[in-house]
């Protein structure tokens, strides 16, 4: 816990540096690209379109929220997943990307995953705005709970950061970790009820519903939908809230412990 407190103090003390490096990291993604920031939206939008055509047009899927078109049910579930998966991928490779900073003795290496997190949050902010615009176009009645997406974005950030500290530390010594993370995220997307609703298993396999809820990201995707579609607050899911933050805390402490133990050897390997 002393290490965590020290890291928090360092983040507060160097908040200006973290913010400046995050903005620089965000801009760096589109350097040399003709269409620049447009590419940031192309792949996610194409993904949403494909799922919409397959599940809404092809399979005629109907969301569990009365009166909600499938696309309005899909977007609040998939937007936080885009953010989580991008953050975890970026954090996993951040020590190799900033190897020249890792080798500097005076630089606090622990803030590199934070920099990547904030860079991904800037992208996520744009997608949240697009989500709000889509709900406005469909004339969906706004709820006060829409502001709750900030809480669930924070929850997704802490989960990604906790896992990311572990994966980025291991990735320095075991280069296959980045590919393993990528594959796990592909499975994770289908193990989270994003394109489908868990109620489809309620009759034939009720155990599957309980199993899906063990995935901590279920809390985030369900929370986004609660906030945007039904107006439910996070404290209306007390058991899931306690479970999510317990798992996230354990993963975060484990990730930081591994990071701290491997940190003295980073510069030797990189």
Short mmCIF file of C-alpha atoms in Angstrom, two decimals:
data_model
loop_
_atom_site.label_atom_id
_atom_site.label_comp_id
_atom_site.label_asym_id
_atom_site.label_seq_id
_atom_site.Cartn_x
_atom_site.Cartn_y
_atom_site.Cartn_z
CA UNK A 1 0.00 0.00 0.00
CA UNK A 2 2.98 2.31 0.59
CA UNK A 3 3.95 1.83 -3.05
CA UNK A 4 0.40 2.71 -4.17
CA UNK A 5 0.37 5.86 -2.03
CA UNK A 6 3.76 6.85 -3.41
CA UNK A 7 2.51 6.35 -6.98
CA UNK A 8 -0.58 8.48 -6.33
CA UNK A 9 1.59 11.29 -4.94
CA UNK A 10 3.83 11.06 -8.00
CA UNK A 11 0.84 11.26 -10.34
CA UNK A 12 -0.45 14.37 -8.57
CA UNK A 13 2.98 15.97 -8.48
CA UNK A 14 3.63 15.34 -12.18
CA UNK A 15 0.09 15.81 -13.44
CA UNK A 16 1.16 18.56 -15.86
CA UNK A 17 3.88 16.39 -17.38
CA UNK A 18 1.48 13.44 -17.68
CA UNK A 19 -1.12 15.61 -19.41
CA UNK A 20 1.43 17.08 -21.86
CA UNK A 21 2.85 13.65 -22.71
CA UNK A 22 -0.66 12.24 -23.12
CA UNK A 23 -1.58 14.96 -25.63
CA UNK A 24 1.70 14.35 -27.47
CA UNK A 25 0.98 10.61 -27.57
CA UNK A 26 -2.52 11.31 -28.91
CA UNK A 27 -1.15 13.52 -31.72
CA UNK A 28 1.65 11.08 -32.52
CA UNK A 29 -0.83 8.42 -33.61
CA UNK A 30 -1.81 10.41 -36.69
CA UNK A 31 1.52 11.90 -37.73
CA UNK A 32 2.07 11.26 -41.44
CA UNK A 33 -1.50 10.09 -42.00
CA UNK A 34 -3.35 11.95 -44.76
CA UNK A 35 -6.76 11.69 -43.12
CA UNK A 36 -5.32 12.04 -39.62
CA UNK A 37 -7.85 11.75 -36.80
CA UNK A 38 -10.55 10.39 -39.15
CA UNK A 39 -8.92 6.94 -39.03
CA UNK A 40 -9.55 6.89 -35.31
CA UNK A 41 -13.27 6.47 -35.99
CA UNK A 42 -13.29 4.38 -39.17
CA UNK A 43 -12.62 0.89 -37.76
CA UNK A 44 -14.99 1.20 -34.74
CA UNK A 45 -17.75 2.62 -36.94
CA UNK A 46 -17.31 -0.18 -39.48
CA UNK A 47 -17.42 -2.71 -36.62
CA UNK A 48 -20.68 -1.25 -35.30
CA UNK A 49 -22.13 -1.28 -38.84
CA UNK A 50 -21.20 -4.94 -39.36
CA UNK A 51 -22.76 -6.03 -36.07
CA UNK A 52 -25.84 -3.95 -36.81
CA UNK A 53 -26.29 -5.61 -40.22
CA UNK A 54 -25.67 -9.11 -38.86
CA UNK A 55 -27.74 -8.99 -35.67
CA UNK A 56 -30.44 -6.42 -36.49
CA UNK A 57 -30.95 -6.86 -40.23
CA UNK A 58 -29.89 -10.52 -40.55
CA UNK A 59 -30.99 -12.19 -37.30
CA UNK A 60 -33.71 -9.63 -36.48
CA UNK A 61 -32.42 -9.37 -32.90
CA UNK A 62 -34.53 -7.34 -30.51
CA UNK A 63 -32.93 -5.69 -27.49
CA UNK A 64 -34.40 -6.28 -24.02
CA UNK A 65 -35.21 -2.56 -23.61
CA UNK A 66 -38.74 -1.85 -24.96
CA UNK A 67 -38.80 0.60 -27.83
CA UNK A 68 -35.02 0.76 -28.23
CA UNK A 69 -33.59 0.07 -31.69
CA UNK A 70 -30.79 -2.49 -31.70
CA UNK A 71 -28.13 0.06 -32.61
CA UNK A 72 -28.93 2.17 -29.52
CA UNK A 73 -28.62 -0.95 -27.37
CA UNK A 74 -25.39 -2.03 -29.08
CA UNK A 75 -23.48 1.26 -28.94
CA UNK A 76 -23.45 1.78 -25.12
CA UNK A 77 -22.11 -1.76 -24.75
CA UNK A 78 -19.44 -1.61 -27.42
CA UNK A 79 -18.09 1.94 -26.88
CA UNK A 80 -16.56 1.13 -23.45
CA UNK A 81 -15.18 -2.11 -24.90
CA UNK A 82 -13.36 -0.17 -27.63
CA UNK A 83 -11.85 2.00 -24.90
CA UNK A 84 -10.89 -0.90 -22.64
CA UNK A 85 -9.31 -3.00 -25.39
CA UNK A 86 -7.40 -0.06 -26.89
CA UNK A 87 -6.11 0.99 -23.47
CA UNK A 88 -4.96 -2.50 -22.53
CA UNK A 89 -3.22 -2.98 -25.89
CA UNK A 90 -1.49 0.40 -25.66
CA UNK A 91 -0.44 -0.02 -22.03
CA UNK A 92 0.95 -3.50 -22.71
CA UNK A 93 3.44 -2.14 -25.23
CA UNK A 94 4.17 1.21 -23.59
CA UNK A 95 7.55 0.29 -22.04
CA UNK A 96 8.96 -0.78 -25.40
CA UNK A 97 7.54 2.28 -27.10
CA UNK A 98 9.08 4.64 -24.55
CA UNK A 99 12.23 2.61 -23.95
CA UNK A 100 14.37 5.76 -24.09
CA UNK A 101 12.50 7.10 -21.05
CA UNK A 102 12.68 3.78 -19.21
CA UNK A 103 16.48 3.91 -19.40
CA UNK A 104 16.58 7.31 -17.72
CA UNK A 105 17.25 6.80 -14.03
CA UNK A 106 15.43 9.98 -13.00
CA UNK A 107 12.22 9.16 -14.88
CA UNK A 108 9.33 7.57 -12.95
CA UNK A 109 8.53 4.62 -15.19
CA UNK A 110 5.22 3.97 -13.40
CA UNK A 111 3.59 6.96 -15.06
CA UNK A 112 3.99 5.57 -18.61
CA UNK A 113 0.83 3.40 -18.37
CA UNK A 114 -0.98 6.48 -16.99
CA UNK A 115 0.11 8.49 -20.05
CA UNK A 116 -1.29 5.82 -22.37
CA UNK A 117 -4.50 5.69 -20.36
CA UNK A 118 -5.08 9.44 -20.69
CA UNK A 119 -4.26 9.33 -24.40
CA UNK A 120 -6.92 6.63 -24.87
CA UNK A 121 -9.36 8.62 -22.72
CA UNK A 122 -9.12 11.50 -25.20
CA UNK A 123 -10.25 9.13 -27.96
CA UNK A 124 -12.95 7.70 -25.72
CA UNK A 125 -14.29 11.20 -25.06
CA UNK A 126 -14.98 11.62 -28.78
CA UNK A 127 -16.88 8.32 -28.88
CA UNK A 128 -19.00 9.32 -25.90
CA UNK A 129 -19.96 12.52 -27.73
CA UNK A 130 -20.88 10.49 -30.83
CA UNK A 131 -22.97 8.18 -28.64
CA UNK A 132 -24.87 11.15 -27.19
CA UNK A 133 -25.46 12.51 -30.71
CA UNK A 134 -26.84 9.13 -31.85
CA UNK A 135 -29.28 9.06 -28.95
CA UNK A 136 -30.31 12.60 -29.85
CA UNK A 137 -30.87 11.65 -33.50
CA UNK A 138 -33.14 8.79 -32.40
CA UNK A 139 -34.88 11.23 -30.02
CA UNK A 140 -34.29 8.99 -27.03
CA UNK A 141 -35.44 10.63 -23.80
CA UNK A 142 -32.30 11.78 -21.93
CA UNK A 143 -31.80 10.66 -18.34
CA UNK A 144 -29.85 12.31 -15.54
CA UNK A 145 -27.93 9.04 -15.37
CA UNK A 146 -26.17 9.93 -18.63
CA UNK A 147 -23.55 11.67 -16.50
CA UNK A 148 -22.89 8.27 -14.93
CA UNK A 149 -20.88 7.20 -17.99
CA UNK A 150 -18.03 9.18 -16.39
CA UNK A 151 -18.13 6.82 -13.40
CA UNK A 152 -18.18 3.73 -15.61
CA UNK A 153 -15.37 5.16 -17.75
CA UNK A 154 -13.35 5.53 -14.56
CA UNK A 155 -14.21 1.93 -13.64
CA UNK A 156 -13.05 0.68 -17.06
CA UNK A 157 -9.87 2.77 -16.68
CA UNK A 158 -8.99 1.22 -13.33
CA UNK A 159 -9.61 -2.31 -14.62
CA UNK A 160 -7.48 -1.73 -17.74
CA UNK A 161 -4.72 -0.08 -15.70
CA UNK A 162 -4.65 -2.85 -13.10
CA UNK A 163 -4.29 -5.56 -15.75
CA UNK A 164 -2.02 -3.31 -17.85
CA UNK A 165 0.64 -2.89 -15.16
CA UNK A 166 1.02 -6.66 -15.11
CA UNK A 167 1.02 -7.18 -18.88
CA UNK A 168 3.41 -4.31 -19.70
CA UNK A 169 5.93 -5.50 -17.09
CA UNK A 170 5.83 -9.10 -18.32
CA UNK A 171 5.91 -7.98 -21.97
CA UNK A 172 9.42 -6.57 -21.49
CA UNK A 173 10.75 -10.08 -20.86
CA UNK A 174 8.13 -12.17 -22.69
CA UNK A 175 7.42 -10.49 -26.03
CA UNK A 176 4.51 -12.82 -26.79
CA UNK A 177 2.46 -11.16 -24.05
CA UNK A 178 1.18 -8.51 -26.49
CA UNK A 179 -0.18 -11.23 -28.81
CA UNK A 180 -1.70 -13.11 -25.87
CA UNK A 181 -3.46 -9.94 -24.71
CA UNK A 182 -4.79 -9.34 -28.22
CA UNK A 183 -6.19 -12.88 -28.45
CA UNK A 184 -7.70 -12.71 -24.96
CA UNK A 185 -9.43 -9.45 -25.89
CA UNK A 186 -10.97 -11.11 -28.95
CA UNK A 187 -12.38 -13.86 -26.73
CA UNK A 188 -13.30 -11.31 -24.07
CA UNK A 189 -15.53 -9.40 -26.44
CA UNK A 190 -17.69 -12.49 -26.98
CA UNK A 191 -17.55 -13.50 -23.32
CA UNK A 192 -19.10 -10.12 -22.49
CA UNK A 193 -22.79 -9.70 -23.46
CA UNK A 194 -22.19 -6.85 -25.92
CA UNK A 195 -23.80 -8.05 -29.16
CA UNK A 196 -26.26 -10.31 -27.37
CA UNK A 197 -28.14 -10.24 -24.06
CA UNK A 198 -27.46 -12.76 -21.31
CA UNK A 199 -31.19 -13.49 -20.97
CA UNK A 200 -30.95 -15.71 -24.06
CA UNK A 201 -29.31 -18.32 -21.77
CA UNK A 202 -31.77 -17.91 -18.89
CA UNK A 203 -33.98 -20.91 -19.78
CA UNK A 204 -31.59 -23.47 -21.24
CA UNK A 205 -28.38 -22.64 -19.34
CA UNK A 206 -28.96 -20.43 -16.30
CA UNK A 207 -25.44 -21.23 -15.10
CA UNK A 208 -24.11 -19.39 -18.18
CA UNK A 209 -25.71 -16.15 -16.99
CA UNK A 210 -23.88 -16.39 -13.66
CA UNK A 211 -20.66 -17.26 -15.50
CA UNK A 212 -20.93 -14.22 -17.79
CA UNK A 213 -21.38 -11.95 -14.79
CA UNK A 214 -18.06 -13.18 -13.37
CA UNK A 215 -16.38 -11.26 -16.17
CA UNK A 216 -15.63 -7.91 -14.47
CA UNK A 217 -16.19 -5.99 -17.69
CA UNK A 218 -19.83 -7.10 -17.63
CA UNK A 219 -20.32 -4.49 -14.90
CA UNK A 220 -19.04 -1.71 -17.18
CA UNK A 221 -21.01 -2.63 -20.31
CA UNK A 222 -24.21 -3.22 -18.34
CA UNK A 223 -23.60 0.05 -16.50
CA UNK A 224 -23.32 2.03 -19.71
CA UNK A 225 -26.64 0.58 -20.86
CA UNK A 226 -28.25 1.27 -17.50
CA UNK A 227 -27.08 4.86 -17.73
CA UNK A 228 -28.07 5.53 -21.32
CA UNK A 229 -31.20 3.39 -21.81
CA UNK A 230 -33.01 2.71 -18.55
CA UNK A 231 -31.88 5.43 -16.16
CA UNK A 232 -30.62 3.09 -13.43
CA UNK A 233 -27.88 4.20 -11.03
CA UNK A 234 -24.85 2.09 -10.17
CA UNK A 235 -25.96 1.59 -6.56
CA UNK A 236 -28.97 -0.31 -7.89
CA UNK A 237 -26.50 -3.13 -8.66
CA UNK A 238 -24.89 -3.36 -5.19
CA UNK A 239 -23.56 -6.92 -5.45
CA UNK A 240 -22.03 -6.35 -8.88
CA UNK A 241 -20.53 -3.06 -7.73
CA UNK A 242 -18.85 -4.67 -4.72
CA UNK A 243 -17.69 -7.64 -6.83
CA UNK A 244 -16.26 -5.43 -9.59
CA UNK A 245 -14.27 -3.15 -7.31
CA UNK A 246 -13.00 -6.10 -5.26
CA UNK A 247 -11.71 -7.85 -8.39
CA UNK A 248 -10.28 -4.61 -9.79
CA UNK A 249 -8.49 -3.86 -6.52
CA UNK A 250 -6.95 -7.33 -6.38
CA UNK A 251 -5.85 -7.18 -10.04
CA UNK A 252 -4.44 -3.67 -9.55
CA UNK A 253 -2.41 -4.59 -6.46
CA UNK A 254 -1.14 -7.76 -8.16
CA UNK A 255 -0.21 -5.83 -11.30
CA UNK A 256 1.65 -3.15 -9.32
CA UNK A 257 3.45 -5.79 -7.26
CA UNK A 258 4.72 -7.56 -10.39
CA UNK A 259 5.63 -4.20 -11.98
CA UNK A 260 7.60 -3.13 -8.90
CA UNK A 261 9.46 -6.43 -8.71
CA UNK A 262 10.46 -6.44 -12.39
CA UNK A 263 11.12 -2.70 -12.71
CA UNK A 264 14.87 -2.79 -11.75
CA UNK A 265 15.52 -5.06 -14.74
CA UNK A 266 13.63 -3.06 -17.41
CA UNK A 267 16.58 -0.96 -18.58
CA UNK A 268 18.84 -4.04 -18.84
CA UNK A 269 16.46 -5.83 -21.21
CA UNK A 270 15.32 -2.80 -23.21
#
